[in-house]
mmCIF file of C-alpha atoms and ligand atoms in Angstrom:
data_model
loop_
_atom_site.group_PDB
_atom_site.id
_atom_site.type_symbol
_atom_site.label_atom_id
_atom_site.label_comp_id
_atom_site.label_asym_id
_atom_site.label_seq_id
_atom_site.Cartn_x
_atom_site.Cartn_y
_atom_site.Cartn_z
ATOM 1 C CA MET B 1382 -16.009 18.489 -16.197
ATOM 2 C CA LYS B 1383 -12.815 17.167 -16.573
ATOM 3 C CA GLN B 1384 -11.708 15.745 -13.509
ATOM 4 C CA LYS B 1385 -7.830 16.830 -12.881
ATOM 5 C CA VAL B 1386 -5.681 13.991 -11.163
ATOM 6 C CA THR B 1387 -1.278 14.691 -10.642
ATOM 7 C CA LEU B 1388 0.420 11.402 -11.752
ATOM 8 C CA ILE B 1389 3.674 11.001 -10.800
ATOM 9 C CA PRO B 1390 5.594 8.348 -12.729
ATOM 10 C CA GLY B 1391 8.319 7.778 -10.109
ATOM 11 C CA ASP B 1392 11.798 5.965 -10.727
ATOM 12 C CA GLY B 1393 12.885 2.846 -11.757
ATOM 13 C CA VAL B 1394 9.947 0.818 -13.453
ATOM 14 C CA GLY B 1395 7.772 3.580 -11.693
ATOM 15 C CA PRO B 1396 7.323 5.491 -15.229
ATOM 16 C CA GLU B 1397 6.484 1.917 -17.139
ATOM 17 C CA VAL B 1398 3.895 0.842 -14.746
ATOM 18 C CA ALA B 1399 2.753 4.158 -14.739
ATOM 19 C CA LYS B 1400 2.448 4.575 -17.896
ATOM 20 C CA ALA B 1401 1.243 1.496 -18.684
ATOM 21 C CA ALA B 1402 -2.293 3.100 -16.003
ATOM 22 C CA GLN B 1403 -2.383 5.744 -18.054
ATOM 23 C CA ASP B 1404 -2.944 4.699 -21.565
ATOM 24 C CA CYS B 1405 -5.312 1.822 -19.870
ATOM 25 C CA ILE B 1406 -7.675 4.869 -18.231
ATOM 26 C CA ASP B 1407 -7.332 6.536 -21.970
ATOM 27 C CA ALA B 1408 -8.594 3.655 -23.698
ATOM 28 C CA LEU B 1409 -11.518 3.432 -20.570
ATOM 29 C CA GLY B 1410 -13.162 6.873 -22.389
ATOM 30 C CA VAL B 1411 -12.341 8.443 -19.062
ATOM 31 C CA ASP B 1412 -11.747 12.092 -19.523
ATOM 32 C CA ILE B 1413 -9.014 13.310 -17.483
ATOM 33 C CA ASP B 1414 -6.714 16.024 -17.332
ATOM 34 C CA TRP B 1415 -3.161 14.230 -16.039
ATOM 35 C CA GLU B 1416 -0.843 17.218 -13.989
ATOM 36 C CA ILE B 1417 2.719 15.516 -14.500
ATOM 37 C CA ALA B 1418 4.375 15.929 -10.926
ATOM 38 C CA LEU B 1419 7.777 14.701 -10.194
ATOM 39 C CA ALA B 1420 8.951 12.737 -7.249
ATOM 40 C CA GLY B 1421 12.153 10.783 -6.705
ATOM 41 C CA GLU B 1422 14.948 10.469 -9.110
ATOM 42 C CA PRO B 1423 13.784 12.533 -12.069
ATOM 43 C CA ALA B 1424 12.854 15.515 -9.340
ATOM 44 C CA LEU B 1425 16.534 15.474 -8.245
ATOM 45 C CA LYS B 1426 17.803 15.600 -11.598
ATOM 46 C CA GLU B 1427 15.380 18.760 -12.901
ATOM 47 C CA LYS B 1428 14.470 20.343 -9.638
ATOM 48 C CA GLY B 1429 17.103 19.249 -7.284
ATOM 49 C CA SER B 1430 14.857 17.965 -4.810
ATOM 50 C CA LEU B 1431 13.726 14.345 -4.400
ATOM 51 C CA LEU B 1432 10.092 15.856 -3.393
ATOM 52 C CA PRO B 1433 9.435 19.169 -4.520
ATOM 53 C CA ARG B 1434 7.558 21.608 -2.841
ATOM 54 C CA GLU B 1435 5.190 22.127 -6.234
ATOM 55 C CA THR B 1436 4.415 18.114 -6.374
ATOM 56 C CA LEU B 1437 2.720 18.068 -3.014
ATOM 57 C CA GLU B 1438 0.988 21.578 -3.840
ATOM 58 C CA SER B 1439 -0.170 19.328 -7.083
ATOM 59 C CA ILE B 1440 -2.020 16.757 -5.100
ATOM 60 C CA LYS B 1441 -2.914 18.673 -2.243
ATOM 61 C CA ARG B 1442 -5.241 20.706 -5.353
ATOM 62 C CA ASN B 1443 -6.135 17.965 -6.969
ATOM 63 C CA LYS B 1444 -6.379 15.440 -4.594
ATOM 64 C CA VAL B 1445 -6.345 12.753 -6.041
ATOM 65 C CA ALA B 1446 -2.770 11.228 -7.536
ATOM 66 C CA LEU B 1447 -1.675 7.861 -8.966
ATOM 67 C CA LYS B 1448 2.118 7.581 -8.312
ATOM 68 C CA GLY B 1449 4.426 4.929 -9.599
ATOM 69 C CA PRO B 1450 7.198 3.286 -6.734
ATOM 70 C CA ILE B 1451 9.552 5.677 -6.006
ATOM 71 C CA THR B 1452 13.369 4.615 -5.358
ATOM 72 C CA THR B 1453 14.716 5.458 -1.179
ATOM 73 C CA PRO B 1454 17.917 6.375 -1.799
ATOM 74 C CA VAL B 1455 20.310 4.774 0.964
ATOM 75 C CA GLY B 1456 21.794 6.003 3.636
ATOM 76 C CA LYS B 1457 20.834 9.766 2.931
ATOM 77 C CA GLY B 1458 18.084 12.802 2.655
ATOM 78 C CA PHE B 1459 14.271 11.297 3.341
ATOM 79 C CA ARG B 1460 13.764 8.044 5.210
ATOM 80 C CA SER B 1461 11.830 7.219 2.551
ATOM 81 C CA ILE B 1462 10.157 9.688 -0.252
ATOM 82 C CA ASN B 1463 6.958 7.255 0.350
ATOM 83 C CA VAL B 1464 7.134 7.730 3.699
ATOM 84 C CA ALA B 1465 7.510 11.459 4.121
ATOM 85 C CA LEU B 1466 4.312 11.710 1.265
ATOM 86 C CA ARG B 1467 2.067 9.883 3.257
ATOM 87 C CA GLN B 1468 2.618 11.596 6.323
ATOM 88 C CA GLU B 1469 2.950 15.220 4.535
ATOM 89 C CA LEU B 1470 -0.553 14.118 2.766
ATOM 90 C CA ASP B 1471 -2.006 12.786 6.326
ATOM 91 C CA LEU B 1472 -2.914 9.823 4.150
ATOM 92 C CA PHE B 1473 -3.262 7.363 7.562
ATOM 93 C CA ALA B 1474 -4.850 5.321 5.606
ATOM 94 C CA CYS B 1475 -2.753 2.122 3.272
ATOM 95 C CA VAL B 1476 -5.319 -0.111 1.673
ATOM 96 C CA ARG B 1477 -4.217 -2.929 -0.130
ATOM 97 C CA PRO B 1478 -6.941 -5.925 -1.080
ATOM 98 C CA SER B 1479 -5.686 -9.166 -1.475
ATOM 99 C CA TYR B 1480 -7.698 -11.549 -3.627
ATOM 100 C CA TYR B 1481 -7.843 -14.651 -5.397
ATOM 101 C CA ILE B 1482 -7.036 -14.103 -9.764
ATOM 102 C CA GLU B 1483 -7.468 -17.255 -11.904
ATOM 103 C CA GLY B 1484 -4.576 -17.257 -13.931
ATOM 104 C CA THR B 1485 -1.866 -16.123 -11.196
ATOM 105 C CA ASN B 1486 0.148 -18.498 -9.825
ATOM 106 C CA SER B 1487 -1.352 -18.244 -6.521
ATOM 107 C CA LYS B 1488 -1.893 -21.675 -4.454
ATOM 108 C CA TYR B 1489 -4.552 -19.440 -2.295
ATOM 109 C CA PRO B 1490 -8.058 -19.903 -4.692
ATOM 110 C CA GLY B 1491 -9.600 -18.949 -1.385
ATOM 111 C CA THR B 1492 -7.807 -15.821 -0.779
ATOM 112 C CA ASN B 1493 -10.425 -12.176 -0.600
ATOM 113 C CA LEU B 1494 -8.169 -10.000 1.902
ATOM 114 C CA LEU B 1495 -8.999 -6.547 2.373
ATOM 115 C CA ILE B 1496 -5.989 -5.011 4.336
ATOM 116 C CA VAL B 1497 -5.774 -1.853 6.145
ATOM 117 C CA ARG B 1498 -2.862 -0.805 7.136
ATOM 118 C CA GLU B 1499 -2.127 2.418 9.888
ATOM 119 C CA ASN B 1500 0.167 5.132 7.894
ATOM 120 C CA SER B 1501 1.396 7.626 10.299
ATOM 121 C CA GLU B 1502 2.822 6.393 13.096
ATOM 122 C CA ASP B 1503 4.162 3.604 14.450
ATOM 123 C CA LEU B 1504 8.508 3.063 13.788
ATOM 124 C CA TYR B 1505 7.707 4.667 10.975
ATOM 125 C CA THR B 1506 6.948 7.854 12.649
ATOM 126 C CA GLY B 1507 11.757 8.087 12.191
ATOM 127 C CA VAL B 1508 12.114 9.081 15.238
ATOM 128 C CA GLU B 1509 16.063 7.870 16.067
ATOM 129 C CA PHE B 1510 18.233 7.892 18.304
ATOM 130 C CA GLN B 1511 21.843 6.365 16.478
ATOM 131 C CA GLU B 1512 24.392 4.857 19.046
ATOM 132 C CA GLY B 1513 26.625 6.233 20.675
ATOM 133 C CA GLU B 1514 25.073 9.705 19.915
ATOM 134 C CA PRO B 1515 25.980 11.791 23.094
ATOM 135 C CA ALA B 1516 21.411 12.926 22.172
ATOM 136 C CA THR B 1517 21.376 9.404 22.454
ATOM 137 C CA GLU B 1518 23.214 8.440 25.295
ATOM 138 C CA ASP B 1519 21.394 10.929 27.313
ATOM 139 C CA LEU B 1520 18.290 9.084 26.641
ATOM 140 C CA ILE B 1521 19.333 6.337 27.298
ATOM 141 C CA THR B 1522 20.097 7.564 30.873
ATOM 142 C CA ARG B 1523 17.055 9.287 30.912
ATOM 143 C CA ILE B 1524 15.205 5.690 30.143
ATOM 144 C CA ASN B 1525 17.357 3.819 32.539
ATOM 145 C CA ASN B 1526 16.046 6.513 35.209
ATOM 146 C CA ILE B 1527 12.360 5.877 34.998
ATOM 147 C CA SER B 1528 12.132 2.603 33.998
ATOM 148 C CA GLU B 1529 12.632 -0.603 35.766
ATOM 149 C CA LYS B 1530 13.991 -2.111 32.315
ATOM 150 C CA LYS B 1531 17.217 -1.291 31.076
ATOM 151 C CA VAL B 1532 18.332 -0.337 27.349
ATOM 152 C CA ARG B 1533 22.056 -1.210 27.054
ATOM 153 C CA PRO B 1534 24.550 1.824 26.759
ATOM 154 C CA GLY B 1535 25.479 2.360 22.948
ATOM 155 C CA SER B 1536 22.339 1.205 21.850
ATOM 156 C CA ALA B 1537 20.121 2.905 18.919
ATOM 157 C CA ILE B 1538 16.997 3.482 19.706
ATOM 158 C CA SER B 1539 13.986 3.655 17.079
ATOM 159 C CA ILE B 1540 10.827 5.134 18.616
ATOM 160 C CA LYS B 1541 6.890 3.752 18.269
ATOM 161 C CA PRO B 1542 4.373 6.395 19.577
ATOM 162 C CA PHE B 1543 0.833 4.876 18.682
ATOM 163 C CA SER B 1544 -1.532 7.697 19.938
ATOM 164 C CA GLN B 1545 -5.172 7.031 20.876
ATOM 165 C CA PHE B 1546 -6.424 9.883 17.694
ATOM 166 C CA ALA B 1547 -4.322 7.488 14.849
ATOM 167 C CA CYS B 1548 -5.711 3.598 17.027
ATOM 168 C CA ASP B 1549 -9.333 5.168 16.495
ATOM 169 C CA ARG B 1550 -8.708 6.570 13.522
ATOM 170 C CA ILE B 1551 -8.109 4.196 11.728
ATOM 171 C CA THR B 1552 -10.200 1.265 13.171
ATOM 172 C CA ARG B 1553 -13.458 3.340 12.594
ATOM 173 C CA TYR B 1554 -11.821 3.677 9.108
ATOM 174 C CA ALA B 1555 -11.771 -0.129 8.498
ATOM 175 C CA PHE B 1556 -15.323 -1.262 10.136
ATOM 176 C CA GLU B 1557 -15.972 1.953 7.720
ATOM 177 C CA LEU B 1558 -15.019 0.225 4.832
ATOM 178 C CA ALA B 1559 -16.091 -3.315 5.998
ATOM 179 C CA LYS B 1560 -19.710 -1.945 6.059
ATOM 180 C CA LYS B 1561 -19.158 0.087 2.811
ATOM 181 C CA GLU B 1562 -17.711 -3.270 0.725
ATOM 182 C CA ASN B 1563 -20.275 -5.295 2.824
ATOM 183 C CA ARG B 1564 -17.331 -7.793 3.994
ATOM 184 C CA LYS B 1565 -18.079 -9.423 7.631
ATOM 185 C CA LYS B 1566 -15.549 -9.449 9.764
ATOM 186 C CA VAL B 1567 -12.798 -7.423 10.444
ATOM 187 C CA THR B 1568 -9.833 -8.868 12.652
ATOM 188 C CA CYS B 1569 -7.217 -6.660 14.823
ATOM 189 C CA VAL B 1570 -3.507 -7.496 13.594
ATOM 190 C CA HIS B 1571 -0.791 -6.818 17.099
ATOM 191 C CA LYS B 1572 1.524 -7.815 19.560
ATOM 192 C CA ALA B 1573 0.020 -6.686 22.770
ATOM 193 C CA ASN B 1574 1.106 -9.829 24.685
ATOM 194 C CA ILE B 1575 4.750 -8.037 24.364
ATOM 195 C CA MET B 1576 4.176 -3.915 23.876
ATOM 196 C CA LYS B 1577 1.159 -4.177 26.350
ATOM 197 C CA PHE B 1578 1.441 0.127 26.201
ATOM 198 C CA THR B 1579 2.004 0.872 22.231
ATOM 199 C CA ASP B 1580 -0.251 -2.863 20.807
ATOM 200 C CA GLY B 1581 -2.258 -2.620 24.086
ATOM 201 C CA LEU B 1582 -3.350 1.112 22.948
ATOM 202 C CA PHE B 1583 -4.253 -0.292 19.511
ATOM 203 C CA LEU B 1584 -6.253 -3.857 20.556
ATOM 204 C CA ARG B 1585 -7.882 -1.785 22.845
ATOM 205 C CA THR B 1586 -9.100 1.132 20.976
ATOM 206 C CA PHE B 1587 -10.300 -0.977 18.154
ATOM 207 C CA GLN B 1588 -12.555 -2.665 20.242
ATOM 208 C CA GLU B 1589 -13.997 0.058 21.585
ATOM 209 C CA VAL B 1590 -15.124 1.175 17.906
ATOM 210 C CA ALA B 1591 -15.851 -2.804 17.490
ATOM 211 C CA SER B 1592 -18.969 -2.537 19.542
ATOM 212 C CA LEU B 1593 -19.849 0.293 17.892
ATOM 213 C CA TYR B 1594 -20.823 -1.786 14.853
ATOM 214 C CA PRO B 1595 -22.614 -4.992 16.266
ATOM 215 C CA ASP B 1596 -23.449 -6.204 12.205
ATOM 216 C CA ILE B 1597 -19.967 -6.805 12.292
ATOM 217 C CA GLU B 1598 -18.277 -9.440 13.491
ATOM 218 C CA SER B 1599 -14.290 -8.839 15.045
ATOM 219 C CA GLY B 1600 -11.811 -10.161 16.436
ATOM 220 C CA ASP B 1601 -8.297 -10.099 16.920
ATOM 221 C CA VAL B 1602 -4.821 -12.137 16.658
ATOM 222 C CA ILE B 1603 -1.127 -12.002 16.876
ATOM 223 C CA VAL B 1604 1.149 -11.198 14.157
ATOM 224 C CA ASP B 1605 2.786 -13.892 14.482
ATOM 225 C CA ASN B 1606 0.027 -16.157 14.724
ATOM 226 C CA LEU B 1607 -1.738 -14.348 11.708
ATOM 227 C CA SER B 1608 1.654 -15.246 9.601
ATOM 228 C CA MET B 1609 1.259 -18.431 10.022
ATOM 229 C CA GLN B 1610 -2.341 -19.005 9.208
ATOM 230 C CA LEU B 1611 -3.064 -16.556 6.895
ATOM 231 C CA VAL B 1612 0.176 -19.512 5.102
ATOM 232 C CA MET B 1613 -1.976 -22.085 6.214
ATOM 233 C CA ARG B 1614 -5.583 -20.895 5.768
ATOM 234 C CA PRO B 1615 -6.383 -17.012 3.683
ATOM 235 C CA GLN B 1616 -9.492 -17.666 3.639
ATOM 236 C CA ALA B 1617 -9.978 -17.695 7.335
ATOM 237 C CA PHE B 1618 -9.360 -13.442 7.175
ATOM 238 C CA ASP B 1619 -11.775 -11.090 5.410
ATOM 239 C CA VAL B 1620 -10.434 -8.094 7.179
ATOM 240 C CA LEU B 1621 -7.253 -6.900 8.868
ATOM 241 C CA VAL B 1622 -6.390 -3.171 10.246
ATOM 242 C CA LEU B 1623 -2.912 -3.221 11.130
ATOM 243 C CA PRO B 1624 -0.183 -0.903 12.596
ATOM 244 C CA ASN B 1625 1.948 0.249 10.326
ATOM 245 C CA LEU B 1626 4.690 -1.761 10.150
ATOM 246 C CA TYR B 1627 2.864 -5.225 10.543
ATOM 247 C CA GLY B 1628 0.656 -3.688 7.493
ATOM 248 C CA ASP B 1629 3.997 -3.198 5.978
ATOM 249 C CA ILE B 1630 5.515 -6.721 6.186
ATOM 250 C CA ILE B 1631 1.907 -8.714 5.948
ATOM 251 C CA SER B 1632 0.924 -6.810 2.682
ATOM 252 C CA ASP B 1633 3.796 -8.115 1.216
ATOM 253 C CA LEU B 1634 2.869 -11.261 2.177
ATOM 254 C CA CYS B 1635 -0.267 -11.087 0.941
ATOM 255 C CA ALA B 1636 0.535 -10.362 -2.353
ATOM 256 C CA GLY B 1637 2.881 -13.504 -2.220
ATOM 257 C CA LEU B 1638 -0.448 -15.329 -1.544
ATOM 258 C CA ILE B 1639 -2.269 -13.677 -4.453
ATOM 259 C CA GLY B 1640 1.020 -14.563 -7.265
ATOM 260 C CA GLY B 1641 3.584 -12.103 -6.557
ATOM 261 C CA LEU B 1642 3.779 -7.990 -5.960
ATOM 262 C CA GLY B 1643 3.408 -7.466 -9.597
ATOM 263 C CA ILE B 1644 -0.325 -7.871 -9.617
ATOM 264 C CA ALA B 1645 -0.721 -6.236 -6.039
ATOM 265 C CA ALA B 1646 -2.612 -2.668 -6.098
ATOM 266 C CA GLY B 1647 -3.024 -0.039 -2.990
ATOM 267 C CA ALA B 1648 -4.549 3.188 -2.041
ATOM 268 C CA ASN B 1649 -3.290 5.688 0.343
ATOM 269 C CA MET B 1650 -5.984 7.400 1.693
ATOM 270 C CA GLY B 1651 -6.690 10.791 3.900
ATOM 271 C CA THR B 1652 -9.597 12.758 5.219
ATOM 272 C CA GLU B 1653 -8.936 14.547 2.064
ATOM 273 C CA THR B 1654 -6.637 13.653 -0.061
ATOM 274 C CA ALA B 1655 -6.014 10.044 -2.255
ATOM 275 C CA LEU B 1656 -2.901 8.794 -3.273
ATOM 276 C CA PHE B 1657 -2.796 5.605 -5.382
ATOM 277 C CA GLU B 1658 -0.152 3.072 -6.476
ATOM 278 C CA PRO B 1659 1.228 -0.600 -6.478
ATOM 279 C CA VAL B 1660 2.614 -2.154 -3.688
ATOM 280 C CA HIS B 1661 5.719 -3.164 -5.576
ATOM 281 C CA GLY B 1662 8.776 -1.060 -5.191
ATOM 282 C CA SER B 1663 10.808 0.414 -8.030
ATOM 283 C CA ALA B 1664 12.466 -2.226 -9.408
ATOM 284 C CA PRO B 1665 15.500 -0.817 -10.836
ATOM 285 C CA LYS B 1666 16.901 -4.043 -12.085
ATOM 286 C CA TYR B 1667 14.079 -4.185 -14.452
ATOM 287 C CA ALA B 1668 14.086 -0.099 -15.136
ATOM 288 C CA GLY B 1669 14.315 0.857 -18.756
ATOM 289 C CA LYS B 1670 13.687 -3.077 -19.922
ATOM 290 C CA ASN B 1671 9.835 -3.433 -20.605
ATOM 291 C CA LYS B 1672 9.771 -6.218 -18.257
ATOM 292 C CA VAL B 1673 7.790 -5.689 -14.861
ATOM 293 C CA ASN B 1674 4.158 -6.582 -14.694
ATOM 294 C CA PRO B 1675 1.777 -3.438 -14.889
ATOM 295 C CA THR B 1676 -1.180 -4.747 -13.351
ATOM 296 C CA ALA B 1677 -0.943 -3.870 -9.800
ATOM 297 C CA THR B 1678 -0.421 0.151 -11.291
ATOM 298 C CA ILE B 1679 -3.684 -0.620 -13.167
ATOM 299 C CA LEU B 1680 -5.648 -1.819 -10.394
ATOM 300 C CA SER B 1681 -4.591 1.199 -8.611
ATOM 301 C CA ALA B 1682 -5.934 2.954 -11.287
ATOM 302 C CA GLY B 1683 -9.260 0.979 -10.957
ATOM 303 C CA LEU B 1684 -9.407 1.499 -6.942
ATOM 304 C CA MET B 1685 -9.008 5.181 -7.698
ATOM 305 C CA LEU B 1686 -12.090 5.398 -11.049
ATOM 306 C CA LYS B 1687 -14.025 3.511 -7.506
ATOM 307 C CA HIS B 1688 -13.026 6.455 -5.484
ATOM 308 C CA LEU B 1689 -13.595 9.167 -7.781
ATOM 309 C CA GLY B 1690 -17.332 7.657 -7.867
ATOM 310 C CA LEU B 1691 -16.477 5.727 -12.049
ATOM 311 C CA THR B 1692 -17.403 2.376 -10.197
ATOM 312 C CA LYS B 1693 -18.551 1.661 -13.995
ATOM 313 C CA LYS B 1694 -14.927 1.521 -15.767
ATOM 314 C CA ALA B 1695 -13.652 0.708 -12.547
ATOM 315 C CA GLU B 1696 -14.962 -2.468 -13.531
ATOM 316 C CA ILE B 1697 -14.524 -3.007 -17.240
ATOM 317 C CA LEU B 1698 -11.032 -2.237 -16.377
ATOM 318 C CA GLU B 1699 -10.953 -5.035 -13.630
ATOM 319 C CA LYS B 1700 -12.468 -7.286 -15.962
ATOM 320 C CA ALA B 1701 -10.160 -6.144 -19.131
ATOM 321 C CA VAL B 1702 -6.878 -7.148 -16.471
ATOM 322 C CA LEU B 1703 -8.927 -9.862 -14.884
ATOM 323 C CA ALA B 1704 -9.142 -11.740 -18.364
ATOM 324 C CA VAL B 1705 -5.834 -11.212 -19.936
ATOM 325 C CA ILE B 1706 -4.470 -13.085 -16.698
ATOM 326 C CA LYS B 1707 -7.089 -15.798 -16.847
ATOM 327 C CA LYS B 1708 -5.940 -16.218 -20.695
ATOM 328 C CA GLY B 1709 -2.104 -16.214 -19.381
ATOM 329 C CA LYS B 1710 -0.467 -15.615 -22.877
ATOM 330 C CA SER B 1711 0.032 -11.680 -22.893
ATOM 331 C CA VAL B 1712 0.960 -11.946 -19.457
ATOM 332 C CA THR B 1713 4.581 -10.893 -18.069
ATOM 333 C CA TYR B 1714 7.415 -13.185 -16.525
ATOM 334 C CA ASP B 1715 5.879 -13.424 -12.999
ATOM 335 C CA LEU B 1716 2.845 -14.464 -14.067
ATOM 336 C CA LYS B 1717 4.257 -17.220 -16.086
ATOM 337 C CA PRO B 1718 4.563 -20.957 -14.402
ATOM 338 C CA ASP B 1719 7.824 -20.799 -15.140
ATOM 339 C CA ARG B 1720 9.755 -17.573 -14.604
ATOM 340 C CA ASN B 1721 12.272 -18.046 -17.774
ATOM 341 C CA ASP B 1722 9.037 -18.601 -19.707
ATOM 342 C CA PRO B 1723 10.217 -17.404 -23.680
ATOM 343 C CA THR B 1724 6.569 -16.972 -24.532
ATOM 344 C CA ALA B 1725 6.078 -14.398 -21.621
ATOM 345 C CA VAL B 1726 5.486 -10.384 -23.144
ATOM 346 C CA GLY B 1727 7.099 -7.219 -21.835
ATOM 347 C CA THR B 1728 4.972 -3.843 -19.911
ATOM 348 C CA LYS B 1729 3.671 -2.520 -23.066
ATOM 349 C CA GLU B 1730 2.280 -6.049 -24.565
ATOM 350 C CA MET B 1731 0.417 -6.727 -21.479
ATOM 351 C CA THR B 1732 -0.523 -3.456 -21.193
ATOM 352 C CA GLN B 1733 -2.176 -3.716 -24.889
ATOM 353 C CA ALA B 1734 -3.863 -6.757 -24.598
ATOM 354 C CA ILE B 1735 -5.319 -5.049 -21.725
ATOM 355 C CA ILE B 1736 -6.325 -2.650 -23.679
ATOM 356 C CA LYS B 1737 -7.672 -4.345 -25.965
ATOM 357 C CA GLU B 1738 -9.810 -5.884 -24.191
ATOM 358 C CA ILE B 1739 -11.107 -2.898 -22.629
ATOM 359 C CA LYS B 1740 -11.989 -1.744 -26.125
ATOM 360 C CA ALA B 1741 -14.007 -5.085 -26.176
ATOM 361 C CA LYS B 1742 -15.962 -4.399 -23.583
ATOM 362 C CA SER B 1743 -16.919 -0.940 -23.607
ATOM 363 C CA ARG B 1744 -18.891 -1.608 -26.635
HETATM 364 P P1 NAD L 2341 10.710 -4.138 -5.406
HETATM 365 O O1 NAD L 2341 9.250 -3.772 -5.427
HETATM 366 O O2 NAD L 2341 10.884 -2.767 -6.006
HETATM 367 O O3 NAD L 2341 11.222 -4.660 -5.996
HETATM 368 C C1 NAD L 2341 11.247 -6.614 -5.413
HETATM 369 C C2 NAD L 2341 11.479 -7.851 -6.842
HETATM 370 O O4 NAD L 2341 9.331 -7.982 -6.813
HETATM 371 C C3 NAD L 2341 12.014 -7.440 -8.108
HETATM 372 O O5 NAD L 2341 12.839 -7.579 -8.159
HETATM 373 C C4 NAD L 2341 11.145 -7.731 -9.065
HETATM 374 O O6 NAD L 2341 11.537 -9.474 -8.740
HETATM 375 C C5 NAD L 2341 9.826 -8.183 -8.027
HETATM 376 N N1 NAD L 2341 8.638 -7.426 -8.475
HETATM 377 C C6 NAD L 2341 8.341 -5.656 -8.403
HETATM 378 N N2 NAD L 2341 7.630 -5.096 -8.955
HETATM 379 C C7 NAD L 2341 7.106 -5.802 -10.334
HETATM 380 C C8 NAD L 2341 6.457 -5.746 -10.779
HETATM 381 N N3 NAD L 2341 5.595 -4.855 -11.194
HETATM 382 N N4 NAD L 2341 6.328 -7.283 -11.778
HETATM 383 C C9 NAD L 2341 7.745 -8.394 -11.524
HETATM 384 N N5 NAD L 2341 7.506 -8.387 -10.691
HETATM 385 C C10 NAD L 2341 8.071 -7.378 -9.158
HETATM 386 O O7 NAD L 2341 11.469 -4.204 -4.448
HETATM 387 P P2 NAD L 2341 12.814 -3.756 -3.031
HETATM 388 O O8 NAD L 2341 13.727 -3.855 -4.254
HETATM 389 O O9 NAD L 2341 13.134 -4.210 -2.405
HETATM 390 O O10 NAD L 2341 12.846 -2.163 -3.380
HETATM 391 C C11 NAD L 2341 13.613 -1.353 -4.398
HETATM 392 C C12 NAD L 2341 13.038 0.104 -3.822
HETATM 393 O O11 NAD L 2341 11.600 0.183 -4.362
HETATM 394 C C13 NAD L 2341 13.736 0.547 -3.133
HETATM 395 O O12 NAD L 2341 14.390 1.832 -3.312
HETATM 396 C C14 NAD L 2341 12.021 0.697 -2.020
HETATM 397 O O13 NAD L 2341 12.408 1.231 -1.018
HETATM 398 C C15 NAD L 2341 11.534 1.238 -3.297
HETATM 399 N N6 NAD L 2341 10.210 0.683 -2.830
HETATM 400 C C16 NAD L 2341 9.178 2.058 -2.739
HETATM 401 C C17 NAD L 2341 7.731 1.718 -2.622
HETATM 402 C C18 NAD L 2341 6.490 2.426 -2.935
HETATM 403 O O14 NAD L 2341 7.370 3.469 -4.366
HETATM 404 N N7 NAD L 2341 6.244 2.978 -2.453
HETATM 405 C C19 NAD L 2341 7.210 0.647 -2.175
HETATM 406 C C20 NAD L 2341 8.405 -0.438 -2.161
HETATM 407 C C21 NAD L 2341 9.536 -0.425 -1.971
#
């Protein structure tokens, strides 16, 4: 039976990279019935909403989606359509593999990290209070009445909630994934020395869960120390489990370790639903210019194939991408040693080179 998958092209460079991934999957001969659903700029134009209900319904129905990046409108409406999608669909785990690919500009050949970011809580819940509002001043007065530490009147406030439920769910997910992927160590990333209750709960829950997995090594590290250690010796780490905000930042840092956002793939996983997307954003300055690297979205599609149980196809896809990058000829500007290299190709040409490799490897 044909597998139905929701395809959200997104906006900015989204439609170009989503099309690249779709073409690669078609070249693999995977029988997917793509259900196109809009979000972001095109959805606002056509449906009058940045995140139409039918897009959410399509993902809920198909349970699997591939998505291009979406611009976050500054100052109005959704804080972020991407965050809204993750929250609406309870995609609680953001999984981002970061591994060395030969032919990239990465200076860290030993890197092979698996980032597991909590996606549902932390400062991203959007519970915020604007400075100067009566409700904010009221909140500050209440806080100052019950807390020894005082908040300065006139402050803006963002709330950072961590629940035992979410901490337990994400750390169990990280250990189960480590087991499935034959990983040796899971490291909890936190700032529990300062945030004793929120990050403290994350760390304590991690330690409880870790005790249930005696075959997997476990450890913890403070996020600032991790940042330094990652740029010194990323090979010292294996699976990292992080709260939402640190996960967001460290994901980009790890994308930098492996050669840039153009090759960093990701998956947002829930209990029922999975949504695959590149780590990068909509790169508006390159929209419609046939410029950006399609690899991150193509590798995200590879993660989707693996999720669908199409492991062999996922392997062919990954090998095809790696072969093109290793050859270094038909690659976009970001993968050339000099970003202004006139021999760099566009999104379409790099995709065609990958498709050629897919066909050769599928014979
Ligand atoms: P961005 O990732 O869009 O781009 C930053 C820079 O990274 C680009 O200017 C480009 O130099 C490089 N880059 C990104 N993707 C690339 C690719 N595929 N190939 C080569 N180079 C690439 O980040 P930004 O400029 O901070 O964000 C732009 C918009 O995207 C914002 O509205 C932001 O909120 C949104 N965003 C969306 C998502 C998502 O949809 N999941 C993720 C991050 C940011």
